[in-house]
Amino acid sequence: MKLSLVQLAGAEGRPTLVVGPSLGTSVTALWSRAAAHLGERFHVVGWELPGHGSGTPVQDPFTIADLAAGVVEAVDRTLGAVTFGYAGDSVGGAVGLQLALDAPDRLTGAAVLCTGARIGSDRSWHERAARVRSMGTPAVVEMSAKRWFAPGFLEREPDAGTALLRSLQDTDRESYALVCEALAAFDIRGRLSAIGVPVLALGGSHDAATPAAVLREETAAVPGGRFVELDGVAHLAPAEAPRTVADLLTDFFVCVPARDPVHEAGMKVRRAVLGDAHVDRAIERTGDVTRDFQEFITRYAWGSVWTRPGLARRDRSIAVLTALVAGRHFEELEFHLRAALTNGLSREEIVEVLLQSAVYVGVPAANTAFGVAARVLAEG
């Protein structure tokens, strides 16, 4: 999907910050006031939804993952293969979460505003898509004005509010409807624990579309995720509280820790060997007591040892199985038996490893190990 970028503030050469729009808004109308502050530290560029602002209208369906891939392609085409910070509101925030899953190596961090891992319901999105296809986007202006802004905002900031509502009226109806359908299909609640980049979530205290309480709960499922609730803000935080949003984003992106390539390589191997489901469960159980240990084993066991070229992964599995039998670590033996199958050992080779262990480690330990293996191998 080919998306267009808009230069908002700051100079090239500064750290790149890509910002994303909300459904029915142009990125300029939503982000221009916050970008004026952010431009002091960042090169701020925005991307447009299809048929919104300067975005080209489309006729074919797409997904949130397609939009995320389109953002990366647009950055590559316009700025080169740079790493960048990302901030998005509503559907733009959903794209930020998808980017954190699909392109973590391109992000320094993701700030997601007034959004969710699942927004609304299938039925509500399909109903809105049908209404806009039939009557155009002016049919949803009144509803959007009530949901977008906290009480008193339109009276305090009529120019900003008018610009946003005008961008909604000018949006291509089919493109708007297709975004609705993309949101209807979007649900990554079960994948939040797999996010490995720093995440800041901002929720509005008056936001009925993506309630702050829900976003707070979802952020807690992201390893290291941080949530801040914005008082007096509804659904369009960058327009409603531009200085506060800019300050929070600046603090977040300036303080994002440097990327740790050893940890990243370790997490990649750990997931490849043990499987996403096992690693996700381990991360979900991580608390203050075990967080440092999880970081330790990812960086040193998986990032420093399992990544070494001296042994193939199947050979490392043989060594691990033997060591676990010797240490009588049968709970870990269970999932490393599954890992051994992933790493290419056959059922017959696993039996041979356990027989070898019986000779050199001891029959009682091997007896228990064979019982574990029988259960694992019976899973098919």
CSV table of C-alpha atoms in Angstrom, one decimal:
chain,number,residue,atom,x,y,z
A,1,MET,CA,0.0,0.0,0.0
A,2,LYS,CA,1.5,3.3,-1.1
A,3,LEU,CA,1.0,6.0,1.6
A,4,SER,CA,2.1,9.7,1.4
A,5,LEU,CA,4.2,11.5,3.9
A,6,VAL,CA,3.8,15.1,5.0
A,7,GLN,CA,6.6,17.2,6.4
A,8,LEU,CA,5.3,18.8,9.6
A,9,ALA,CA,8.2,20.3,11.5
A,10,GLY,CA,11.9,20.2,12.3
A,11,ALA,CA,14.9,19.7,10.1
A,12,GLU,CA,16.4,16.7,8.5
A,13,GLY,CA,19.3,15.4,10.4
A,14,ARG,CA,17.4,15.4,13.7
A,15,PRO,CA,15.9,12.1,15.0
A,16,THR,CA,12.9,11.1,12.8
A,17,LEU,CA,9.5,11.1,14.4
A,18,VAL,CA,6.7,9.7,12.3
A,19,VAL,CA,3.1,10.6,13.4
A,20,GLY,CA,-0.1,9.0,12.4
A,21,PRO,CA,-3.7,10.3,12.0
A,22,SER,CA,-7.1,9.3,13.4
A,23,LEU,CA,-9.9,8.1,11.3
A,24,GLY,CA,-11.5,11.1,9.5
A,25,THR,CA,-8.6,13.5,10.1
A,26,SER,CA,-5.8,14.8,8.0
A,27,VAL,CA,-2.5,14.3,9.8
A,28,THR,CA,-1.8,18.0,9.5
A,29,ALA,CA,-5.0,19.1,11.1
A,30,LEU,CA,-4.5,16.6,14.0
A,31,TRP,CA,-0.7,17.0,14.6
A,32,SER,CA,0.3,20.5,13.4
A,33,ARG,CA,0.2,22.2,16.8
A,34,ALA,CA,1.9,19.4,18.7
A,35,ALA,CA,4.5,19.1,15.9
A,36,ALA,CA,5.4,22.8,16.3
A,37,HIS,CA,6.7,21.9,19.7
A,38,LEU,CA,8.2,18.6,18.7
A,39,GLY,CA,10.1,20.1,15.8
A,40,GLU,CA,12.5,21.7,18.3
A,41,ARG,CA,14.0,18.2,18.9
A,42,PHE,CA,12.8,16.0,16.0
A,43,HIS,CA,12.2,15.9,12.3
A,44,VAL,CA,8.5,15.3,12.4
A,45,VAL,CA,6.7,13.8,9.4
A,46,GLY,CA,3.2,12.5,9.2
A,47,TRP,CA,1.5,9.9,7.0
A,48,GLU,CA,-2.0,10.2,5.6
A,49,LEU,CA,-4.7,7.6,5.6
A,50,PRO,CA,-6.0,6.8,2.1
A,51,GLY,CA,-8.5,9.4,0.9
A,52,HIS,CA,-7.8,11.6,4.0
A,53,GLY,CA,-6.0,15.0,3.6
A,54,SER,CA,-3.4,14.6,0.8
A,55,GLY,CA,-3.8,10.8,0.8
A,56,THR,CA,-4.8,9.1,-2.5
A,57,PRO,CA,-8.3,7.5,-2.3
A,58,VAL,CA,-8.5,3.7,-2.7
A,59,GLN,CA,-11.1,1.2,-3.7
A,60,ASP,CA,-9.6,-2.1,-2.5
A,61,PRO,CA,-9.8,-3.5,1.0
A,62,PHE,CA,-6.7,-3.3,3.3
A,63,THR,CA,-5.8,-4.2,6.8
A,64,ILE,CA,-4.1,-2.4,9.7
A,65,ALA,CA,-1.0,-4.6,8.9
A,66,ASP,CA,-1.1,-3.3,5.4
A,67,LEU,CA,-1.1,0.3,6.7
A,68,ALA,CA,1.9,-0.5,9.0
A,69,ALA,CA,3.8,-1.9,6.0
A,70,GLY,CA,2.8,1.1,4.0
A,71,VAL,CA,4.3,3.4,6.7
A,72,VAL,CA,7.7,1.6,6.5
A,73,GLU,CA,7.6,1.7,2.7
A,74,ALA,CA,6.8,5.4,2.7
A,75,VAL,CA,9.7,6.2,5.1
A,76,ASP,CA,12.1,4.1,3.0
A,77,ARG,CA,11.0,5.8,-0.2
A,78,THR,CA,11.1,9.3,1.3
A,79,LEU,CA,13.8,9.3,4.0
A,80,GLY,CA,15.7,6.1,3.4
A,81,ALA,CA,16.0,3.0,5.6
A,82,VAL,CA,16.2,5.0,8.9
A,83,THR,CA,15.0,4.0,12.3
A,84,PHE,CA,12.4,6.2,13.7
A,85,GLY,CA,10.2,7.0,16.6
A,86,TYR,CA,6.5,6.6,16.0
A,87,ALA,CA,3.4,8.2,17.5
A,88,GLY,CA,-0.2,7.8,16.4
A,89,ASP,CA,-3.7,8.6,17.6
A,90,SER,CA,-6.7,6.2,17.3
A,91,VAL,CA,-6.2,4.2,14.1
A,92,GLY,CA,-2.8,5.7,13.9
A,93,GLY,CA,-2.1,4.2,17.3
A,94,ALA,CA,-3.3,0.8,16.2
A,95,VAL,CA,-0.8,1.1,13.3
A,96,GLY,CA,1.9,1.9,15.9
A,97,LEU,CA,1.1,-1.3,17.9
A,98,GLN,CA,1.2,-3.3,14.6
A,99,LEU,CA,4.5,-1.7,13.7
A,100,ALA,CA,5.9,-2.7,17.1
A,101,LEU,CA,5.0,-6.3,16.2
A,102,ASP,CA,5.9,-6.4,12.5
A,103,ALA,CA,8.9,-4.0,12.2
A,104,PRO,CA,10.4,-3.7,15.7
A,105,ASP,CA,13.9,-3.3,14.2
A,106,ARG,CA,12.8,0.0,12.5
A,107,LEU,CA,11.4,1.6,15.7
A,108,THR,CA,13.2,3.4,18.5
A,109,GLY,CA,9.9,3.4,20.3
A,110,ALA,CA,6.1,3.6,19.8
A,111,ALA,CA,3.8,6.1,21.5
A,112,VAL,CA,0.1,5.2,21.0
A,113,LEU,CA,-2.6,7.7,21.8
A,114,CYS,CA,-6.3,7.2,22.4
A,115,THR,CA,-6.3,3.8,20.8
A,116,GLY,CA,-6.4,0.1,21.6
A,117,ALA,CA,-5.4,-3.3,20.6
A,118,ARG,CA,-9.1,-3.8,19.7
A,119,ILE,CA,-11.3,-0.7,19.0
A,120,GLY,CA,-15.0,-0.9,18.9
A,121,SER,CA,-17.0,-3.9,17.6
A,122,ASP,CA,-17.3,-5.6,14.2
A,123,ARG,CA,-21.0,-4.5,14.0
A,124,SER,CA,-20.4,-0.9,14.9
A,125,TRP,CA,-17.6,-0.5,12.3
A,126,HIS,CA,-19.6,-2.2,9.5
A,127,GLU,CA,-22.7,-0.1,10.3
A,128,ARG,CA,-20.6,3.1,10.1
A,129,ALA,CA,-19.0,2.0,6.9
A,130,ALA,CA,-22.4,1.4,5.3
A,131,ARG,CA,-23.7,4.8,6.5
A,132,VAL,CA,-20.7,6.7,5.1
A,133,ARG,CA,-20.9,4.8,1.8
A,134,SER,CA,-24.5,5.7,1.5
A,135,MET,CA,-24.5,9.3,2.8
A,136,GLY,CA,-20.9,10.5,2.8
A,137,THR,CA,-18.7,11.6,5.7
A,138,PRO,CA,-20.9,14.7,6.5
A,139,ALA,CA,-23.3,12.1,8.0
A,140,VAL,CA,-20.9,11.4,10.9
A,141,VAL,CA,-19.7,14.9,11.6
A,142,GLU,CA,-22.1,15.5,14.5
A,143,MET,CA,-21.3,12.2,16.1
A,144,SER,CA,-17.6,12.7,15.7
A,145,ALA,CA,-17.6,16.2,17.2
A,146,LYS,CA,-19.2,14.7,20.4
A,147,ARG,CA,-16.7,11.9,20.6
A,148,TRP,CA,-13.5,13.7,19.5
A,149,PHE,CA,-13.4,16.6,21.9
A,150,ALA,CA,-13.7,17.0,25.6
A,151,PRO,CA,-16.4,19.5,26.9
A,152,GLY,CA,-15.5,23.1,26.2
A,153,PHE,CA,-12.7,22.4,23.6
A,154,LEU,CA,-14.6,23.7,20.6
A,155,GLU,CA,-15.5,26.9,22.5
A,156,ARG,CA,-11.8,27.4,23.5
A,157,GLU,CA,-10.2,26.3,20.3
A,158,PRO,CA,-12.7,26.9,17.4
A,159,ASP,CA,-10.1,27.1,14.7
A,160,ALA,CA,-8.4,23.8,15.6
A,161,GLY,CA,-11.8,22.1,16.0
A,162,THR,CA,-13.1,23.5,12.7
A,163,ALA,CA,-10.0,22.3,10.8
A,164,LEU,CA,-10.5,18.8,12.1
A,165,LEU,CA,-14.2,18.7,11.3
A,166,ARG,CA,-13.5,20.1,7.8
A,167,SER,CA,-11.0,17.4,7.2
A,168,LEU,CA,-13.6,14.8,8.1
A,169,GLN,CA,-16.1,16.4,5.7
A,170,ASP,CA,-13.5,16.4,2.9
A,171,THR,CA,-12.5,12.7,3.4
A,172,ASP,CA,-13.3,10.3,0.5
A,173,ARG,CA,-16.3,8.2,1.6
A,174,GLU,CA,-15.1,4.8,0.2
A,175,SER,CA,-11.6,5.2,1.8
A,176,TYR,CA,-13.2,6.1,5.1
A,177,ALA,CA,-15.4,3.0,4.9
A,178,LEU,CA,-12.5,0.8,4.1
A,179,VAL,CA,-10.6,2.1,7.2
A,180,CYS,CA,-13.7,1.2,9.3
A,181,GLU,CA,-13.6,-2.3,7.9
A,182,ALA,CA,-9.9,-2.6,8.6
A,183,LEU,CA,-10.6,-1.6,12.2
A,184,ALA,CA,-13.4,-4.2,12.4
A,185,ALA,CA,-10.9,-6.9,11.7
A,186,PHE,CA,-8.2,-5.6,13.9
A,187,ASP,CA,-7.5,-7.4,17.2
A,188,ILE,CA,-4.0,-8.0,18.6
A,189,ARG,CA,-5.0,-8.2,22.3
A,190,GLY,CA,-3.4,-11.7,22.4
A,191,ARG,CA,-0.1,-10.5,21.0
A,192,LEU,CA,0.7,-7.5,23.3
A,193,SER,CA,3.2,-9.5,25.4
A,194,ALA,CA,5.2,-10.1,22.2
A,195,ILE,CA,6.0,-6.4,21.8
A,196,GLY,CA,9.7,-5.8,22.3
A,197,VAL,CA,10.1,-2.1,21.7
A,198,PRO,CA,9.5,0.7,24.3
A,199,VAL,CA,5.8,1.7,24.4
A,200,LEU,CA,4.2,4.8,25.9
A,201,ALA,CA,0.4,4.9,25.9
A,202,LEU,CA,-1.6,8.1,26.4
A,203,GLY,CA,-5.3,7.9,27.2
A,204,GLY,CA,-7.9,10.7,27.5
A,205,SER,CA,-10.0,11.0,30.7
A,206,HIS,CA,-13.0,11.9,28.5
A,207,ASP,CA,-12.4,9.4,25.7
A,208,ALA,CA,-15.5,7.3,25.1
A,209,ALA,CA,-14.3,5.7,21.9
A,210,THR,CA,-11.1,4.2,23.4
A,211,PRO,CA,-11.5,4.4,27.2
A,212,ALA,CA,-8.4,5.2,29.2
A,213,ALA,CA,-9.1,2.3,31.6
A,214,VAL,CA,-9.0,-0.2,28.7
A,215,LEU,CA,-5.8,1.3,27.3
A,216,ARG,CA,-4.2,1.2,30.7
A,217,GLU,CA,-5.0,-2.5,31.1
A,218,GLU,CA,-3.7,-3.3,27.6
A,219,THR,CA,-0.5,-1.3,28.2
A,220,ALA,CA,0.1,-3.4,31.3
A,221,ALA,CA,0.4,-6.5,29.0
A,222,VAL,CA,3.2,-4.9,27.1
A,223,PRO,CA,6.6,-5.7,28.6
A,224,GLY,CA,7.8,-2.4,30.1
A,225,GLY,CA,4.8,-0.4,28.7
A,226,ARG,CA,4.0,2.9,30.4
A,227,PHE,CA,0.6,4.5,30.5
A,228,VAL,CA,-0.3,8.2,31.2
A,229,GLU,CA,-3.9,9.5,31.5
A,230,LEU,CA,-4.5,13.0,30.2
A,231,ASP,CA,-7.0,15.0,32.2
A,232,GLY,CA,-9.6,17.0,30.2
A,233,VAL,CA,-8.8,15.2,26.9
A,234,ALA,CA,-11.1,13.1,24.8
A,235,HIS,CA,-10.1,11.2,21.6
A,236,LEU,CA,-7.8,13.6,19.7
A,237,ALA,CA,-5.0,14.2,22.2
A,238,PRO,CA,-2.5,15.8,19.9
A,239,ALA,CA,-5.0,18.6,19.0
A,240,GLU,CA,-6.6,18.9,22.4
A,241,ALA,CA,-3.4,19.0,24.5
A,242,PRO,CA,-0.6,19.7,22.0
A,243,ARG,CA,2.0,21.0,24.5
A,244,THR,CA,1.4,18.3,27.0
A,245,VAL,CA,1.5,15.6,24.3
A,246,ALA,CA,4.7,17.1,22.9
A,247,ASP,CA,6.4,17.2,26.3
A,248,LEU,CA,5.5,13.6,27.1
A,249,LEU,CA,6.6,12.4,23.6
A,250,THR,CA,9.9,14.4,23.9
A,251,ASP,CA,10.7,12.9,27.3
A,252,PHE,CA,9.8,9.4,26.1
A,253,PHE,CA,11.8,9.4,22.8
A,254,VAL,CA,14.8,11.3,24.2
A,255,CYS,CA,15.0,8.8,27.1
A,256,VAL,CA,14.4,5.6,25.1
A,257,PRO,CA,17.2,3.3,26.0
A,258,ALA,CA,19.7,2.4,23.3
A,259,ARG,CA,18.9,-0.8,21.4
A,260,ASP,CA,20.6,-3.9,22.7
A,261,PRO,CA,21.4,-6.1,19.6
A,262,VAL,CA,22.5,-9.0,21.8
A,263,HIS,CA,19.2,-9.0,23.6
A,264,GLU,CA,17.3,-8.7,20.3
A,265,ALA,CA,19.3,-11.6,18.8
A,266,GLY,CA,18.7,-13.6,21.9
A,267,MET,CA,14.9,-13.0,21.9
A,268,LYS,CA,14.8,-14.0,18.2
A,269,VAL,CA,16.6,-17.3,18.8
A,270,ARG,CA,14.6,-17.9,22.0
A,271,ARG,CA,11.3,-17.6,20.1
A,272,ALA,CA,12.6,-19.7,17.2
A,273,VAL,CA,13.7,-22.6,19.5
A,274,LEU,CA,11.0,-22.5,22.2
A,275,GLY,CA,8.1,-21.1,20.2
A,276,ASP,CA,6.2,-17.8,20.6
A,277,ALA,CA,3.5,-19.3,22.9
A,278,HIS,CA,6.1,-20.5,25.5
A,279,VAL,CA,8.1,-17.3,25.5
A,280,ASP,CA,4.9,-15.2,25.7
A,281,ARG,CA,3.7,-17.2,28.7
A,282,ALA,CA,7.1,-16.6,30.4
A,283,ILE,CA,7.0,-12.9,29.7
A,284,GLU,CA,3.4,-12.6,30.9
A,285,ARG,CA,4.4,-14.1,34.2
A,286,THR,CA,7.3,-11.6,34.6
A,287,GLY,CA,6.9,-9.3,37.6
A,288,ASP,CA,9.3,-7.1,39.6
A,289,VAL,CA,10.9,-10.2,41.1
A,290,THR,CA,11.6,-12.1,37.8
A,291,ARG,CA,12.0,-9.3,35.3
A,292,ASP,CA,15.8,-9.0,35.6
A,293,PHE,CA,16.2,-12.8,35.4
A,294,GLN,CA,14.1,-12.9,32.2
A,295,GLU,CA,16.4,-10.2,30.7
A,296,PHE,CA,19.4,-12.1,31.9
A,297,ILE,CA,18.6,-15.4,30.3
A,298,THR,CA,17.5,-13.7,27.0
A,299,ARG,CA,20.7,-11.7,26.8
A,300,TYR,CA,23.3,-14.2,28.0
A,301,ALA,CA,21.9,-17.7,27.5
A,302,TRP,CA,20.1,-17.1,24.2
A,303,GLY,CA,21.9,-14.0,22.9
A,304,SER,CA,25.5,-14.8,23.9
A,305,VAL,CA,25.6,-18.7,23.8
A,306,TRP,CA,22.8,-20.0,21.5
A,307,THR,CA,23.8,-17.5,18.8
A,308,ARG,CA,27.5,-18.7,18.7
A,309,PRO,CA,28.4,-20.4,15.4
A,310,GLY,CA,30.4,-23.3,16.9
A,311,LEU,CA,27.5,-25.7,17.2
A,312,ALA,CA,24.4,-26.2,15.2
A,313,ARG,CA,21.1,-25.8,17.1
A,314,ARG,CA,20.4,-29.5,17.0
A,315,ASP,CA,23.8,-30.2,18.7
A,316,ARG,CA,23.1,-27.6,21.3
A,317,SER,CA,19.7,-29.3,22.0
A,318,ILE,CA,21.6,-32.6,22.5
A,319,ALA,CA,23.8,-31.0,25.1
A,320,VAL,CA,20.9,-29.3,26.8
A,321,LEU,CA,18.9,-32.5,27.1
A,322,THR,CA,21.8,-34.3,28.6
A,323,ALA,CA,22.5,-31.5,31.1
A,324,LEU,CA,18.8,-31.2,32.1
A,325,VAL,CA,18.6,-35.0,32.8
A,326,ALA,CA,21.8,-34.8,34.8
A,327,GLY,CA,20.5,-31.9,36.9
A,328,ARG,CA,17.0,-33.5,37.2
A,329,HIS,CA,15.4,-30.4,35.8
A,330,PHE,CA,12.4,-32.2,34.4
A,331,GLU,CA,10.1,-29.3,34.0
A,332,GLU,CA,12.6,-27.6,31.7
A,333,LEU,CA,13.3,-30.9,30.0
A,334,GLU,CA,9.7,-31.0,28.8
A,335,PHE,CA,9.9,-27.8,26.8
A,336,HIS,CA,13.4,-28.5,25.6
A,337,LEU,CA,12.3,-31.8,24.3
A,338,ARG,CA,9.8,-29.8,22.1
A,339,ALA,CA,12.6,-27.4,21.2
A,340,ALA,CA,14.8,-30.4,20.2
A,341,LEU,CA,12.1,-31.5,17.7
A,342,THR,CA,12.0,-27.9,16.4
A,343,ASN,CA,15.8,-27.9,16.0
A,344,GLY,CA,15.7,-31.0,13.9
A,345,LEU,CA,16.2,-34.0,16.2
A,346,SER,CA,14.1,-37.0,15.3
A,347,ARG,CA,12.1,-39.1,17.9
A,348,GLU,CA,14.7,-41.8,17.5
A,349,GLU,CA,17.6,-39.5,18.1
A,350,ILE,CA,16.0,-38.1,21.3
A,351,VAL,CA,15.6,-41.7,22.6
A,352,GLU,CA,19.3,-42.3,21.9
A,353,VAL,CA,20.2,-39.1,23.8
A,354,LEU,CA,18.2,-40.3,26.8
A,355,LEU,CA,19.8,-43.8,26.6
A,356,GLN,CA,23.2,-42.2,26.6
A,357,SER,CA,22.2,-40.2,29.6
A,358,ALA,CA,21.1,-43.3,31.4
A,359,VAL,CA,24.6,-44.7,31.2
A,360,TYR,CA,26.6,-41.6,32.2
A,361,VAL,CA,24.1,-39.8,34.4
A,362,GLY,CA,22.1,-42.5,36.1
A,363,VAL,CA,19.1,-44.8,35.5
A,364,PRO,CA,16.7,-43.2,38.0
A,365,ALA,CA,17.0,-39.8,36.3
A,366,ALA,CA,16.8,-41.3,32.8
A,367,ASN,CA,13.7,-43.2,33.9
A,368,THR,CA,11.9,-40.0,34.8
A,369,ALA,CA,13.2,-38.3,31.7
A,370,PHE,CA,11.8,-41.2,29.5
A,371,GLY,CA,8.4,-40.6,31.2
A,372,VAL,CA,8.5,-36.9,30.3
A,373,ALA,CA,9.6,-37.8,26.8
A,374,ALA,CA,6.8,-40.3,26.3
A,375,ARG,CA,4.3,-37.6,27.2
A,376,VAL,CA,5.9,-35.0,24.9
A,377,LEU,CA,6.4,-37.3,21.9
A,378,ALA,CA,2.8,-38.6,22.2
A,379,GLU,CA,1.7,-35.0,21.4
A,380,GLY,CA,2.8,-35.7,17.8
